[in-house]
């Protein structure tokens, strides 16, 4: 358990009720990326899974995923999940396995609390970028794709994504990941690993940001900074985006 500067009694509860759990306390709030990296560094297992404080797992999640990971050559496993709001919605319809770079071209149906990843793949991709305070999951997944990671998608809902905690990391984030930031990160990564997948990964990233901008056009939550950034750095690099722009 990594306590990233919480102001409630979480740490006291862990120490009192769960003495077998290793409790790590950050000296100050360092953000989700640094906290996940610290937890992964201290962990000793063959596989790594993350559980945000405001989410929860089905009791058999790890057992279910580990069984699959041990019988096949996958680097990560993503499952479906329940989106808990005023009503409960189930996410996860895809059943597929293969290269992550190819799967990303068909969308990104994942929540960080559903993922289990082999330690070797986590380390090879360079872990989370601790300088990022938002969008770290997306950036890390695309870097994994560049490294040729193999993924298994399972529609079975193994986690619960809650929205009722107004102090959650998701609610507190302000600066969204920009397309230009992701593009630069992918270019840097491509210089240190097999870059065969670079064009397809960049195309899927462009498509993802394009969909975000399109969705915002139909709401009152338009992000014009995101729109401007995407047009400056994305038009001309994606057939889909170029058609929409014209």
Short mmCIF file of C-alpha atoms in Angstrom, two decimals:
data_model
loop_
_atom_site.label_atom_id
_atom_site.label_comp_id
_atom_site.label_asym_id
_atom_site.label_seq_id
_atom_site.Cartn_x
_atom_site.Cartn_y
_atom_site.Cartn_z
CA UNK A 1 0.00 0.00 0.00
CA UNK A 2 1.44 3.36 -1.05
CA UNK A 3 0.19 6.35 0.93
CA UNK A 4 0.74 9.38 -1.29
CA UNK A 5 0.23 12.02 1.37
CA UNK A 6 -3.34 11.14 2.38
CA UNK A 7 -5.03 13.29 5.02
CA UNK A 8 -7.36 10.64 6.46
CA UNK A 9 -6.64 7.64 8.70
CA UNK A 10 -5.82 5.19 5.89
CA UNK A 11 -2.26 4.52 7.05
CA UNK A 12 -3.32 4.05 10.67
CA UNK A 13 -5.93 1.53 9.57
CA UNK A 14 -3.44 -0.46 7.50
CA UNK A 15 -0.91 -0.55 10.34
CA UNK A 16 -3.50 -1.56 12.93
CA UNK A 17 -5.60 -4.05 10.98
CA UNK A 18 -3.25 -5.45 8.35
CA UNK A 19 0.25 -5.87 9.86
CA UNK A 20 1.20 -8.32 7.09
CA UNK A 21 0.85 -5.57 4.46
CA UNK A 22 3.87 -3.49 3.53
CA UNK A 23 2.96 0.18 3.97
CA UNK A 24 4.97 2.78 2.05
CA UNK A 25 4.52 6.44 2.94
CA UNK A 26 5.62 9.16 0.53
CA UNK A 27 7.15 12.15 2.32
CA UNK A 28 4.88 14.37 0.22
CA UNK A 29 2.26 14.01 -2.48
CA UNK A 30 4.17 12.76 -5.52
CA UNK A 31 1.33 11.77 -7.83
CA UNK A 32 -0.01 8.51 -9.14
CA UNK A 33 2.90 7.72 -11.48
CA UNK A 34 5.62 8.01 -8.84
CA UNK A 35 3.49 6.10 -6.33
CA UNK A 36 2.84 3.21 -8.71
CA UNK A 37 6.52 3.04 -9.61
CA UNK A 38 7.49 2.92 -5.95
CA UNK A 39 5.01 0.15 -5.22
CA UNK A 40 6.20 -1.84 -8.25
CA UNK A 41 9.83 -1.43 -7.17
CA UNK A 42 9.13 -2.77 -3.70
CA UNK A 43 6.95 -5.65 -4.95
CA UNK A 44 8.60 -9.01 -5.55
CA UNK A 45 6.01 -10.82 -7.65
CA UNK A 46 6.29 -12.00 -11.23
CA UNK A 47 3.21 -9.94 -12.10
CA UNK A 48 2.15 -6.42 -11.18
CA UNK A 49 -1.41 -5.14 -10.76
CA UNK A 50 -2.57 -1.70 -9.63
CA UNK A 51 -5.63 -0.84 -7.58
CA UNK A 52 -6.54 2.83 -7.14
CA UNK A 53 -7.92 3.75 -3.74
CA UNK A 54 -11.38 4.56 -5.09
CA UNK A 55 -11.76 1.36 -7.13
CA UNK A 56 -12.27 -2.27 -6.12
CA UNK A 57 -11.62 -5.78 -7.44
CA UNK A 58 -13.75 -8.85 -7.70
CA UNK A 59 -12.53 -11.39 -5.15
CA UNK A 60 -11.16 -13.78 -7.78
CA UNK A 61 -9.58 -11.18 -10.10
CA UNK A 62 -5.92 -11.99 -9.52
CA UNK A 63 -6.49 -15.73 -9.48
CA UNK A 64 -8.44 -15.52 -12.73
CA UNK A 65 -5.82 -13.40 -14.48
CA UNK A 66 -2.74 -15.22 -13.17
CA UNK A 67 -4.12 -18.52 -14.45
CA UNK A 68 -4.32 -17.13 -17.98
CA UNK A 69 -0.95 -15.35 -17.81
CA UNK A 70 0.80 -18.53 -16.70
CA UNK A 71 -0.61 -20.65 -19.51
CA UNK A 72 0.06 -18.26 -22.40
CA UNK A 73 2.77 -15.88 -23.52
CA UNK A 74 1.08 -12.57 -22.73
CA UNK A 75 2.70 -9.41 -21.40
CA UNK A 76 -0.51 -7.90 -20.04
CA UNK A 77 -4.13 -8.80 -19.48
CA UNK A 78 -7.02 -6.33 -19.56
CA UNK A 79 -10.49 -7.22 -18.37
CA UNK A 80 -13.92 -5.69 -18.49
CA UNK A 81 -15.18 -3.68 -15.52
CA UNK A 82 -18.28 -2.22 -13.94
CA UNK A 83 -18.62 1.55 -14.19
CA UNK A 84 -20.36 2.55 -10.95
CA UNK A 85 -22.25 5.85 -11.13
CA UNK A 86 -25.92 6.50 -10.40
CA UNK A 87 -26.43 3.26 -12.27
CA UNK A 88 -23.99 0.46 -12.99
CA UNK A 89 -22.77 0.00 -16.54
CA UNK A 90 -20.71 -2.95 -17.72
CA UNK A 91 -17.73 -2.32 -19.98
CA UNK A 92 -16.02 -5.07 -21.91
CA UNK A 93 -17.24 -6.83 -25.03
CA UNK A 94 -14.03 -7.68 -26.83
CA UNK A 95 -12.36 -11.07 -26.78
CA UNK A 96 -9.02 -10.99 -28.52
CA UNK A 97 -5.34 -11.67 -28.07
CA UNK A 98 -2.30 -10.48 -29.95
CA UNK A 99 -0.05 -7.49 -30.37
CA UNK A 100 -1.12 -4.48 -28.32
CA UNK A 101 -0.27 -2.10 -31.19
CA UNK A 102 -2.88 -3.80 -33.36
CA UNK A 103 -5.50 -3.94 -30.60
CA UNK A 104 -5.15 -0.21 -29.90
CA UNK A 105 -6.32 0.50 -33.43
CA UNK A 106 -9.73 -0.83 -32.37
CA UNK A 107 -10.02 1.34 -29.28
CA UNK A 108 -8.77 1.34 -25.69
CA UNK A 109 -11.37 -0.39 -23.51
CA UNK A 110 -9.45 -0.54 -20.25
CA UNK A 111 -9.29 0.83 -16.76
CA UNK A 112 -5.97 0.84 -14.88
CA UNK A 113 -7.44 -1.20 -12.03
CA UNK A 114 -8.24 -4.07 -14.42
CA UNK A 115 -4.72 -4.55 -15.76
CA UNK A 116 -2.18 -7.17 -14.75
CA UNK A 117 1.25 -6.93 -16.37
CA UNK A 118 4.36 -9.09 -16.39
CA UNK A 119 7.19 -7.43 -14.48
CA UNK A 120 9.58 -7.94 -17.41
CA UNK A 121 7.28 -5.95 -19.70
CA UNK A 122 6.72 -3.23 -17.10
CA UNK A 123 10.45 -2.71 -16.68
CA UNK A 124 11.20 -2.95 -20.40
CA UNK A 125 8.73 -0.17 -21.20
CA UNK A 126 10.41 2.15 -18.69
CA UNK A 127 7.64 2.24 -16.06
CA UNK A 128 5.33 5.22 -15.60
CA UNK A 129 6.57 8.71 -16.41
CA UNK A 130 6.68 10.30 -12.94
CA UNK A 131 6.70 13.80 -14.44
CA UNK A 132 3.14 13.29 -15.68
CA UNK A 133 0.24 14.20 -13.40
CA UNK A 134 -2.47 13.14 -15.83
CA UNK A 135 -2.83 10.73 -18.75
CA UNK A 136 -0.02 8.52 -17.45
CA UNK A 137 -1.99 5.33 -18.15
CA UNK A 138 -2.56 6.18 -21.79
CA UNK A 139 1.04 7.23 -22.36
CA UNK A 140 2.36 4.06 -20.72
CA UNK A 141 0.05 1.78 -22.73
CA UNK A 142 1.26 3.31 -26.00
CA UNK A 143 4.88 2.85 -24.95
CA UNK A 144 4.14 -0.78 -24.19
CA UNK A 145 2.73 -1.12 -27.69
CA UNK A 146 5.94 0.23 -29.20
CA UNK A 147 7.87 -2.45 -27.33
CA UNK A 148 5.80 -5.14 -29.05
CA UNK A 149 3.80 -6.17 -25.98
CA UNK A 150 1.24 -8.96 -26.36
CA UNK A 151 -2.16 -8.40 -24.76
CA UNK A 152 -5.18 -10.49 -23.87
CA UNK A 153 -8.58 -8.78 -23.70
CA UNK A 154 -11.21 -10.48 -21.57
CA UNK A 155 -14.76 -9.04 -21.41
CA UNK A 156 -15.34 -10.61 -17.99
CA UNK A 157 -15.80 -7.70 -15.52
CA UNK A 158 -13.19 -8.20 -12.80
CA UNK A 159 -13.09 -4.69 -11.30
CA UNK A 160 -15.35 -1.83 -10.25
CA UNK A 161 -14.64 1.76 -11.29
CA UNK A 162 -16.24 4.16 -8.81
CA UNK A 163 -17.09 7.81 -9.40
CA UNK A 164 -18.58 8.75 -6.05
CA UNK A 165 -15.27 9.82 -4.46
CA UNK A 166 -14.87 13.52 -5.26
CA UNK A 167 -11.31 13.49 -3.90
CA UNK A 168 -10.17 10.73 -6.25
CA UNK A 169 -7.22 11.27 -8.56
CA UNK A 170 -9.54 11.32 -11.56
CA UNK A 171 -11.62 14.13 -10.07
CA UNK A 172 -8.60 16.21 -9.04
CA UNK A 173 -6.76 16.14 -12.35
CA UNK A 174 -6.75 19.36 -14.30
CA UNK A 175 -4.13 19.12 -17.04
CA UNK A 176 -5.10 16.49 -19.60
CA UNK A 177 -2.55 14.64 -21.69
CA UNK A 178 -1.90 16.54 -24.93
CA UNK A 179 -1.39 14.86 -28.26
CA UNK A 180 1.92 16.67 -28.76
CA UNK A 181 3.21 15.36 -25.44
CA UNK A 182 2.28 11.78 -26.32
CA UNK A 183 3.74 12.09 -29.82
CA UNK A 184 7.08 13.33 -28.45
CA UNK A 185 7.16 10.52 -25.90
CA UNK A 186 6.54 7.92 -28.60
CA UNK A 187 9.29 9.37 -30.78
CA UNK A 188 11.77 9.20 -27.91
CA UNK A 189 10.75 5.63 -27.12
CA UNK A 190 11.07 4.57 -30.76
CA UNK A 191 14.75 5.51 -30.66
CA UNK A 192 15.47 2.99 -27.92
CA UNK A 193 13.38 0.02 -29.06
CA UNK A 194 12.13 -1.71 -32.19
CA UNK A 195 10.33 1.06 -34.05
CA UNK A 196 8.48 -1.21 -36.49
CA UNK A 197 5.19 -0.36 -34.83
CA UNK A 198 5.71 3.40 -34.60
CA UNK A 199 3.45 4.48 -37.48
CA UNK A 200 0.53 2.24 -36.48
CA UNK A 201 0.80 3.27 -32.82
CA UNK A 202 0.93 6.97 -33.70
CA UNK A 203 -2.08 6.50 -36.00
CA UNK A 204 -4.12 4.85 -33.26
CA UNK A 205 -3.11 7.60 -30.82
CA UNK A 206 -4.21 10.25 -33.32
CA UNK A 207 -7.53 8.46 -33.81
CA UNK A 208 -8.05 8.28 -30.04
CA UNK A 209 -7.49 12.02 -29.56
CA UNK A 210 -9.64 12.76 -32.59
CA UNK A 211 -12.52 10.84 -30.99
CA UNK A 212 -12.06 12.76 -27.74
CA UNK A 213 -12.30 16.07 -29.57
CA UNK A 214 -15.32 14.93 -31.57
CA UNK A 215 -17.14 13.86 -28.40
CA UNK A 216 -16.41 17.20 -26.76
CA UNK A 217 -17.98 19.03 -29.70
CA UNK A 218 -21.35 17.62 -28.71
CA UNK A 219 -21.07 18.62 -25.06
CA UNK A 220 -20.61 21.81 -23.08
CA UNK A 221 -17.17 20.65 -21.93
CA UNK A 222 -15.15 21.54 -24.99
CA UNK A 223 -11.40 21.66 -24.47
CA UNK A 224 -10.18 24.17 -27.02
CA UNK A 225 -6.58 23.81 -25.92
CA UNK A 226 -6.78 20.11 -26.71
CA UNK A 227 -8.43 20.87 -30.05
CA UNK A 228 -5.76 23.42 -31.02
CA UNK A 229 -2.95 21.09 -29.97
CA UNK A 230 -4.39 18.22 -32.01
CA UNK A 231 -4.80 20.34 -35.14
CA UNK A 232 -1.28 21.75 -34.91
CA UNK A 233 0.39 18.38 -34.42
CA UNK A 234 -2.07 15.82 -35.75
CA UNK A 235 -3.52 17.02 -39.05
CA UNK A 236 -1.61 15.52 -41.97
CA UNK A 237 -0.52 12.55 -39.89
CA UNK A 238 -3.85 10.79 -39.90
CA UNK A 239 -6.16 10.08 -42.84
CA UNK A 240 -9.18 10.09 -40.53
CA UNK A 241 -8.28 13.40 -38.92
CA UNK A 242 -7.44 15.04 -42.26
CA UNK A 243 -10.85 14.09 -43.68
CA UNK A 244 -12.60 15.48 -40.62
CA UNK A 245 -10.58 18.72 -40.76
CA UNK A 246 -11.45 19.26 -44.43
#
